[in-house]
Amino acid sequence: MSHLQQQLKSFNAGVVAAAARMPQQRRFVHNNSASSSQVPSSASTPTPSGDVKRKKHDADIVYSQPANTGTGKDIMTQVIFAIEHMKNKGVPLRFTDIVSYLSLQHRANDQGYVQALRSILQMHEKVQFDPSGANGEGTFSFRPPHNIRTAEQLLQKLQSQSTGAGMSVRELREGWPNVEDTINQLEKEGKLLVTRNKKDDHAKMVWANDPSLIQHFDDEFRQIWEKIRVPDQQAVKEELEKAGITPTNKNKVTKARPKIEHKKVKKPRRSGKTTNTHMMGVLRDYSHLKR
């Protein structure tokens, strides 16, 4: 028994010692993992900010497309400014005057840009280019939709129209800023028919008018016409109903037609033709048994 007791004591002591060592081992393992996780962070080298910016900038570049320098957008903007300047001036301008207005002296050495601007202006639909202007240097002027600047030209243009489409005042105003004053005067003289906007009463469309078609009536006839009293709307409605006429603003009541049911008559069944006449003496006749 003494030997067994000694083994039991030694076993219990080993278990207690193992239990005492377990928290220390856990802390040791945790410390090792923490230290191992901190080693790469301390060993890593900081990335320079210049490399990050360079990578971000490189990601925005599309190498399959040409570089976006903004030249095309810039030159078309200059074309719009040049046309507006020619429109406001109202006189032919040299190309050097246009370049000076656009402040393009810094591009004087860029002959490709200057020649492209000149070519676009020469071919533009709103620009009139005269190669013989300014002693052969060439001039540019604004080309309006209608080259009309006087009352006579306006009346002649309207009278030469083959249709009654009229003309837009907005298009006339592009080449003739003060066209509305002339339109108002011609309207008073009875030479134009004008439609106006309800909001600001500005002229919108114009047509030619023939003053000879305007009829003048005597004052006596006007007085007789004005004395005629127009009947009241309710009185007109009552008179129409008395005459059996339905007013247009009253819904008509349509009576439904009575449905007549037609009985279907069953047609008698027709018998086929007798074709076996050669056996009249052999076969029996049962036709009298038909219902």
mmCIF file of C-alpha atoms in Angstrom:
data_model
loop_
_atom_site.group_PDB
_atom_site.id
_atom_site.type_symbol
_atom_site.label_atom_id
_atom_site.label_comp_id
_atom_site.label_asym_id
_atom_site.label_seq_id
_atom_site.Cartn_x
_atom_site.Cartn_y
_atom_site.Cartn_z
ATOM 1 C CA MET A 1 0.000 0.000 0.000
ATOM 2 C CA SER A 2 2.846 2.334 0.724
ATOM 3 C CA HIS A 3 4.136 1.939 -2.804
ATOM 4 C CA LEU A 4 0.711 2.797 -4.301
ATOM 5 C CA GLN A 5 0.345 5.800 -2.042
ATOM 6 C CA GLN A 6 3.691 7.147 -3.164
ATOM 7 C CA GLN A 7 2.694 6.794 -6.833
ATOM 8 C CA LEU A 8 -0.630 8.558 -6.157
ATOM 9 C CA LYS A 9 1.123 11.437 -4.388
ATOM 10 C CA SER A 10 3.614 11.805 -7.205
ATOM 11 C CA PHE A 11 0.786 11.818 -9.778
ATOM 12 C CA ASN A 12 -1.159 14.492 -7.887
ATOM 13 C CA ALA A 13 1.938 16.605 -7.548
ATOM 14 C CA GLY A 14 2.576 16.340 -11.281
ATOM 15 C CA VAL A 15 -0.975 17.406 -12.071
ATOM 16 C CA VAL A 16 -0.743 20.420 -9.755
ATOM 17 C CA ALA A 17 2.595 21.413 -11.231
ATOM 18 C CA ALA A 18 1.220 21.116 -14.769
ATOM 19 C CA ALA A 19 -1.807 23.201 -13.858
ATOM 20 C CA ALA A 20 0.448 25.866 -12.365
ATOM 21 C CA ARG A 21 2.551 26.011 -15.501
ATOM 22 C CA MET A 22 -0.365 26.344 -17.973
ATOM 23 C CA PRO A 23 -1.121 30.154 -17.562
ATOM 24 C CA GLN A 24 2.561 30.964 -17.905
ATOM 25 C CA GLN A 25 2.763 29.001 -21.141
ATOM 26 C CA ARG A 26 -0.317 30.793 -22.501
ATOM 27 C CA ARG A 27 1.155 34.175 -21.696
ATOM 28 C CA PHE A 28 4.398 33.134 -23.247
ATOM 29 C CA VAL A 29 2.711 32.037 -26.448
ATOM 30 C CA HIS A 30 0.682 35.275 -26.577
ATOM 31 C CA ASN A 31 3.797 37.349 -26.102
ATOM 32 C CA ASN A 32 5.565 35.448 -28.826
ATOM 33 C CA SER A 33 2.689 35.991 -31.249
ATOM 34 C CA ALA A 34 2.536 39.679 -30.393
ATOM 35 C CA SER A 35 6.239 40.086 -30.828
ATOM 36 C CA SER A 36 6.162 38.156 -34.072
ATOM 37 C CA SER A 37 3.305 40.349 -35.364
ATOM 38 C CA GLN A 38 5.197 43.480 -34.435
ATOM 39 C CA VAL A 39 8.375 42.463 -36.193
ATOM 40 C CA PRO A 40 7.131 42.946 -39.779
ATOM 41 C CA SER A 41 5.585 46.325 -38.947
ATOM 42 C CA SER A 42 8.843 47.548 -37.451
ATOM 43 C CA ALA A 43 10.824 46.075 -40.294
ATOM 44 C CA SER A 44 8.603 47.629 -43.015
ATOM 45 C CA THR A 45 9.953 50.799 -44.595
ATOM 46 C CA PRO A 46 7.662 53.835 -45.134
ATOM 47 C CA THR A 47 6.519 54.445 -48.725
ATOM 48 C CA PRO A 48 7.503 57.843 -50.076
ATOM 49 C CA SER A 49 4.570 60.172 -50.851
ATOM 50 C CA GLY A 50 5.991 60.894 -54.280
ATOM 51 C CA ASP A 51 5.557 57.261 -55.334
ATOM 52 C CA VAL A 52 1.892 57.292 -54.274
ATOM 53 C CA LYS A 53 1.180 60.423 -56.268
ATOM 54 C CA ARG A 54 3.004 59.025 -59.260
ATOM 55 C CA LYS A 55 1.006 55.786 -59.155
ATOM 56 C CA LYS A 56 -2.264 57.715 -58.846
ATOM 57 C CA HIS A 57 -1.310 59.950 -61.743
ATOM 58 C CA ASP A 58 -0.297 56.984 -63.882
ATOM 59 C CA ALA A 59 -3.669 55.323 -63.262
ATOM 60 C CA ASP A 60 -5.461 58.276 -64.874
ATOM 61 C CA ILE A 61 -3.498 58.020 -68.108
ATOM 62 C CA VAL A 62 -5.153 56.138 -70.980
ATOM 63 C CA TYR A 63 -2.278 55.059 -73.187
ATOM 64 C CA SER A 64 -4.568 53.890 -76.014
ATOM 65 C CA GLN A 65 -5.822 57.471 -76.607
ATOM 66 C CA PRO A 66 -3.937 60.623 -77.595
ATOM 67 C CA ALA A 67 -3.080 63.097 -74.896
ATOM 68 C CA ASN A 68 -5.919 65.457 -73.953
ATOM 69 C CA THR A 69 -4.287 68.859 -74.368
ATOM 70 C CA GLY A 70 -7.579 70.778 -74.693
ATOM 71 C CA THR A 71 -6.510 72.388 -77.984
ATOM 72 C CA GLY A 72 -9.599 71.357 -79.955
ATOM 73 C CA LYS A 73 -11.998 72.663 -77.337
ATOM 74 C CA ASP A 74 -10.009 75.869 -77.032
ATOM 75 C CA ILE A 75 -9.976 76.603 -80.757
ATOM 76 C CA MET A 76 -13.738 76.121 -81.138
ATOM 77 C CA THR A 77 -14.296 78.458 -78.211
ATOM 78 C CA GLN A 78 -12.175 81.057 -79.983
ATOM 79 C CA VAL A 79 -14.263 80.564 -83.137
ATOM 80 C CA ILE A 80 -17.467 81.330 -81.216
ATOM 81 C CA PHE A 81 -15.919 84.456 -79.703
ATOM 82 C CA ALA A 82 -14.703 85.585 -83.128
ATOM 83 C CA ILE A 83 -18.141 85.155 -84.735
ATOM 84 C CA GLU A 84 -19.808 87.074 -81.911
ATOM 85 C CA HIS A 85 -17.255 89.868 -82.347
ATOM 86 C CA MET A 86 -17.941 90.050 -86.090
ATOM 87 C CA LYS A 87 -21.677 90.128 -85.391
ATOM 88 C CA ASN A 88 -21.342 93.053 -82.988
ATOM 89 C CA LYS A 89 -19.012 95.007 -85.271
ATOM 90 C CA GLY A 90 -21.124 94.649 -88.401
ATOM 91 C CA VAL A 91 -18.177 95.453 -90.694
ATOM 92 C CA PRO A 92 -15.591 93.231 -92.427
ATOM 93 C CA LEU A 93 -12.551 92.486 -90.270
ATOM 94 C CA ARG A 94 -9.062 91.318 -91.116
ATOM 95 C CA PHE A 95 -7.725 88.137 -89.601
ATOM 96 C CA THR A 96 -5.093 90.093 -87.697
ATOM 97 C CA ASP A 97 -7.856 92.161 -86.100
ATOM 98 C CA ILE A 98 -9.617 88.990 -84.992
ATOM 99 C CA VAL A 99 -6.394 87.544 -83.543
ATOM 100 C CA SER A 100 -5.775 90.791 -81.685
ATOM 101 C CA TYR A 101 -9.306 90.781 -80.259
ATOM 102 C CA LEU A 102 -8.919 87.171 -79.100
ATOM 103 C CA SER A 103 -5.537 87.996 -77.481
ATOM 104 C CA LEU A 104 -3.755 85.171 -79.280
ATOM 105 C CA GLN A 105 -0.397 86.908 -79.530
ATOM 106 C CA HIS A 106 1.121 84.204 -77.327
ATOM 107 C CA ARG A 107 0.262 81.668 -80.051
ATOM 108 C CA ALA A 108 1.862 83.643 -82.859
ATOM 109 C CA ASN A 109 4.682 81.094 -83.095
ATOM 110 C CA ASP A 110 2.209 78.193 -83.281
ATOM 111 C CA GLN A 111 1.471 78.389 -86.996
ATOM 112 C CA GLY A 112 -0.572 75.176 -86.938
ATOM 113 C CA TYR A 113 -3.025 76.631 -84.444
ATOM 114 C CA VAL A 114 -3.305 79.948 -86.299
ATOM 115 C CA GLN A 115 -3.843 78.304 -89.681
ATOM 116 C CA ALA A 116 -6.458 75.950 -88.220
ATOM 117 C CA LEU A 117 -8.370 78.906 -86.771
ATOM 118 C CA ARG A 118 -8.258 80.739 -90.104
ATOM 119 C CA SER A 119 -9.445 77.674 -92.040
ATOM 120 C CA ILE A 120 -12.374 77.089 -89.683
ATOM 121 C CA LEU A 121 -13.495 80.711 -89.993
ATOM 122 C CA GLN A 122 -13.264 80.610 -93.787
ATOM 123 C CA MET A 123 -15.509 77.529 -94.015
ATOM 124 C CA HIS A 124 -17.946 78.433 -91.235
ATOM 125 C CA GLU A 125 -21.587 78.833 -92.293
ATOM 126 C CA LYS A 126 -21.995 82.034 -90.263
ATOM 127 C CA VAL A 127 -18.909 83.736 -91.687
ATOM 128 C CA GLN A 128 -18.637 85.534 -95.023
ATOM 129 C CA PHE A 129 -15.039 85.413 -96.267
ATOM 130 C CA ASP A 130 -13.921 87.863 -98.944
ATOM 131 C CA PRO A 131 -10.469 86.887 -100.271
ATOM 132 C CA SER A 132 -10.119 90.177 -102.158
ATOM 133 C CA GLY A 133 -10.890 92.355 -99.146
ATOM 134 C CA ALA A 134 -8.294 94.591 -97.463
ATOM 135 C CA ASN A 135 -6.128 94.762 -100.607
ATOM 136 C CA GLY A 136 -6.037 91.009 -101.054
ATOM 137 C CA GLU A 137 -5.383 90.173 -97.409
ATOM 138 C CA GLY A 138 -8.917 88.837 -96.987
ATOM 139 C CA THR A 139 -11.706 89.950 -94.678
ATOM 140 C CA PHE A 140 -14.203 88.153 -92.472
ATOM 141 C CA SER A 141 -17.736 89.338 -91.715
ATOM 142 C CA PHE A 142 -20.810 87.902 -90.032
ATOM 143 C CA ARG A 143 -23.270 86.131 -92.340
ATOM 144 C CA PRO A 144 -26.839 86.346 -90.978
ATOM 145 C CA PRO A 145 -29.584 83.902 -92.016
ATOM 146 C CA HIS A 146 -31.181 86.713 -94.072
ATOM 147 C CA ASN A 147 -29.178 89.540 -95.595
ATOM 148 C CA ILE A 148 -31.922 92.104 -94.927
ATOM 149 C CA ARG A 149 -31.297 95.491 -93.338
ATOM 150 C CA THR A 150 -33.948 97.842 -94.779
ATOM 151 C CA ALA A 151 -37.735 97.978 -94.989
ATOM 152 C CA GLU A 152 -37.655 97.707 -98.793
ATOM 153 C CA GLN A 153 -35.557 94.537 -98.656
ATOM 154 C CA LEU A 154 -37.904 93.034 -96.079
ATOM 155 C CA LEU A 155 -41.042 93.723 -98.129
ATOM 156 C CA GLN A 156 -39.384 92.473 -101.305
ATOM 157 C CA LYS A 157 -38.306 89.247 -99.593
ATOM 158 C CA LEU A 158 -41.780 88.601 -98.177
ATOM 159 C CA GLN A 159 -43.528 89.319 -101.477
ATOM 160 C CA SER A 160 -41.191 86.970 -103.354
ATOM 161 C CA GLN A 161 -42.076 84.007 -101.136
ATOM 162 C CA SER A 162 -43.940 81.263 -102.962
ATOM 163 C CA THR A 163 -45.636 80.114 -99.738
ATOM 164 C CA GLY A 164 -47.212 81.862 -96.780
ATOM 165 C CA ALA A 165 -44.584 80.663 -94.312
ATOM 166 C CA GLY A 166 -43.592 84.178 -93.274
ATOM 167 C CA MET A 167 -40.288 85.054 -91.623
ATOM 168 C CA SER A 168 -38.985 84.714 -88.095
ATOM 169 C CA VAL A 169 -38.165 87.991 -86.371
ATOM 170 C CA ARG A 170 -35.447 86.280 -84.345
ATOM 171 C CA GLU A 171 -33.589 85.347 -87.536
ATOM 172 C CA LEU A 172 -34.031 88.866 -88.903
ATOM 173 C CA ARG A 173 -32.669 90.344 -85.677
ATOM 174 C CA GLU A 174 -29.324 88.535 -86.091
ATOM 175 C CA GLY A 175 -28.416 90.684 -89.091
ATOM 176 C CA TRP A 176 -30.632 93.656 -88.256
ATOM 177 C CA PRO A 177 -30.716 94.436 -84.508
ATOM 178 C CA ASN A 178 -33.267 97.291 -84.822
ATOM 179 C CA VAL A 179 -35.684 95.379 -87.025
ATOM 180 C CA GLU A 180 -38.594 95.666 -84.568
ATOM 181 C CA ASP A 181 -38.824 99.438 -84.971
ATOM 182 C CA THR A 182 -39.260 99.023 -88.718
ATOM 183 C CA ILE A 183 -41.751 96.182 -88.230
ATOM 184 C CA ASN A 184 -43.908 98.324 -85.949
ATOM 185 C CA GLN A 185 -43.927 101.156 -88.486
ATOM 186 C CA LEU A 186 -44.816 98.866 -91.401
ATOM 187 C CA GLU A 187 -47.579 97.295 -89.328
ATOM 188 C CA LYS A 188 -49.144 100.708 -88.709
ATOM 189 C CA GLU A 189 -49.027 101.398 -92.443
ATOM 190 C CA GLY A 190 -50.830 98.113 -93.119
ATOM 191 C CA LYS A 191 -47.936 96.576 -95.043
ATOM 192 C CA LEU A 192 -47.185 93.761 -92.593
ATOM 193 C CA LEU A 193 -49.147 91.181 -90.644
ATOM 194 C CA VAL A 194 -47.432 90.540 -87.315
ATOM 195 C CA THR A 195 -47.867 87.945 -84.586
ATOM 196 C CA ARG A 196 -46.535 88.800 -81.133
ATOM 197 C CA ASN A 197 -45.574 87.030 -77.943
ATOM 198 C CA LYS A 198 -48.171 87.288 -75.203
ATOM 199 C CA LYS A 199 -45.544 87.707 -72.504
ATOM 200 C CA ASP A 200 -43.593 90.740 -73.748
ATOM 201 C CA ASP A 201 -45.558 91.772 -76.892
ATOM 202 C CA HIS A 202 -42.450 91.461 -79.062
ATOM 203 C CA ALA A 203 -42.888 90.613 -82.734
ATOM 204 C CA LYS A 204 -42.526 86.901 -83.435
ATOM 205 C CA MET A 205 -43.459 86.303 -87.101
ATOM 206 C CA VAL A 206 -44.167 88.650 -90.021
ATOM 207 C CA TRP A 207 -46.055 88.263 -93.317
ATOM 208 C CA ALA A 208 -46.597 90.578 -96.237
ATOM 209 C CA ASN A 209 -49.932 92.406 -96.285
ATOM 210 C CA ASP A 210 -51.647 94.075 -99.255
ATOM 211 C CA PRO A 211 -53.183 97.396 -98.141
ATOM 212 C CA SER A 212 -55.483 97.393 -101.183
ATOM 213 C CA LEU A 213 -57.408 94.469 -99.710
ATOM 214 C CA ILE A 214 -58.398 96.465 -96.631
ATOM 215 C CA GLN A 215 -62.045 97.566 -96.950
ATOM 216 C CA HIS A 216 -63.277 100.820 -95.422
ATOM 217 C CA PHE A 217 -66.926 101.154 -94.414
ATOM 218 C CA ASP A 218 -69.043 104.268 -93.996
ATOM 219 C CA ASP A 219 -69.846 105.500 -90.526
ATOM 220 C CA GLU A 220 -73.574 105.100 -91.165
ATOM 221 C CA PHE A 221 -73.154 101.404 -91.921
ATOM 222 C CA ARG A 222 -71.031 100.958 -88.804
ATOM 223 C CA GLN A 223 -73.696 102.556 -86.645
ATOM 224 C CA ILE A 224 -76.367 100.259 -88.078
ATOM 225 C CA TRP A 225 -74.138 97.248 -87.471
ATOM 226 C CA GLU A 226 -73.379 98.232 -83.902
ATOM 227 C CA LYS A 227 -77.088 98.749 -83.106
ATOM 228 C CA ILE A 228 -77.841 95.106 -83.858
ATOM 229 C CA ARG A 229 -78.075 93.391 -80.509
ATOM 230 C CA VAL A 230 -76.598 89.937 -80.231
ATOM 231 C CA PRO A 231 -79.092 87.644 -78.436
ATOM 232 C CA ASP A 232 -78.222 86.177 -75.084
ATOM 233 C CA GLN A 233 -76.638 82.735 -75.053
ATOM 234 C CA GLN A 234 -79.405 81.262 -72.908
ATOM 235 C CA ALA A 235 -82.074 82.686 -75.211
ATOM 236 C CA VAL A 236 -80.388 81.133 -78.236
ATOM 237 C CA LYS A 237 -80.287 77.785 -76.459
ATOM 238 C CA GLU A 238 -83.994 77.930 -75.623
ATOM 239 C CA GLU A 239 -84.948 78.837 -79.172
ATOM 240 C CA LEU A 240 -82.917 75.939 -80.519
ATOM 241 C CA GLU A 241 -84.606 73.499 -78.170
ATOM 242 C CA LYS A 242 -88.046 74.813 -79.183
ATOM 243 C CA ALA A 243 -87.183 74.171 -82.813
ATOM 244 C CA GLY A 244 -86.097 70.623 -81.955
ATOM 245 C CA ILE A 245 -82.422 71.348 -82.537
ATOM 246 C CA THR A 246 -80.018 69.983 -79.978
ATOM 247 C CA PRO A 247 -77.292 72.436 -78.959
ATOM 248 C CA THR A 248 -73.735 71.350 -79.650
ATOM 249 C CA ASN A 249 -72.774 71.646 -75.982
ATOM 250 C CA LYS A 250 -75.491 69.210 -74.913
ATOM 251 C CA ASN A 251 -74.827 65.508 -74.997
ATOM 252 C CA LYS A 252 -77.172 63.601 -77.212
ATOM 253 C CA VAL A 253 -79.015 60.690 -75.591
ATOM 254 C CA THR A 254 -79.034 57.751 -77.928
ATOM 255 C CA LYS A 255 -81.872 55.309 -77.386
ATOM 256 C CA ALA A 256 -80.954 51.679 -77.439
ATOM 257 C CA ARG A 257 -82.656 49.736 -80.179
ATOM 258 C CA PRO A 258 -84.806 46.817 -79.006
ATOM 259 C CA LYS A 259 -83.281 43.476 -79.762
ATOM 260 C CA ILE A 260 -85.477 41.169 -81.814
ATOM 261 C CA GLU A 261 -84.752 37.520 -81.267
ATOM 262 C CA HIS A 262 -85.128 35.433 -84.381
ATOM 263 C CA LYS A 263 -85.949 31.790 -83.832
ATOM 264 C CA LYS A 264 -83.858 29.475 -85.865
ATOM 265 C CA VAL A 265 -85.943 27.142 -88.002
ATOM 266 C CA LYS A 266 -84.410 23.758 -88.423
ATOM 267 C CA LYS A 267 -84.244 22.858 -92.050
ATOM 268 C CA PRO A 268 -85.406 19.369 -93.061
ATOM 269 C CA ARG A 269 -82.695 16.969 -93.926
ATOM 270 C CA ARG A 270 -82.432 16.310 -97.584
ATOM 271 C CA SER A 271 -82.081 12.747 -98.767
ATOM 272 C CA GLY A 272 -79.588 11.862 -101.391
ATOM 273 C CA LYS A 273 -80.466 10.852 -104.886
ATOM 274 C CA THR A 274 -81.258 7.221 -105.558
ATOM 275 C CA THR A 275 -78.567 5.849 -107.777
ATOM 276 C CA ASN A 276 -79.258 2.103 -107.628
ATOM 277 C CA THR A 277 -82.298 2.129 -109.915
ATOM 278 C CA HIS A 278 -81.230 -1.109 -111.521
ATOM 279 C CA MET A 279 -82.111 -2.964 -108.308
ATOM 280 C CA MET A 280 -85.619 -1.572 -107.842
ATOM 281 C CA GLY A 281 -87.143 -5.018 -107.937
ATOM 282 C CA VAL A 282 -84.722 -6.502 -105.454
ATOM 283 C CA LEU A 283 -84.456 -3.831 -102.719
ATOM 284 C CA ARG A 284 -87.321 -2.801 -100.482
ATOM 285 C CA ASP A 285 -88.556 0.787 -100.149
ATOM 286 C CA TYR A 286 -88.599 2.082 -96.557
ATOM 287 C CA SER A 287 -89.157 5.780 -97.377
ATOM 288 C CA HIS A 288 -92.624 5.710 -95.837
ATOM 289 C CA LEU A 289 -91.063 5.065 -92.448
ATOM 290 C CA LYS A 290 -89.338 8.503 -92.359
ATOM 291 C CA ARG A 291 -90.481 10.857 -89.655
#
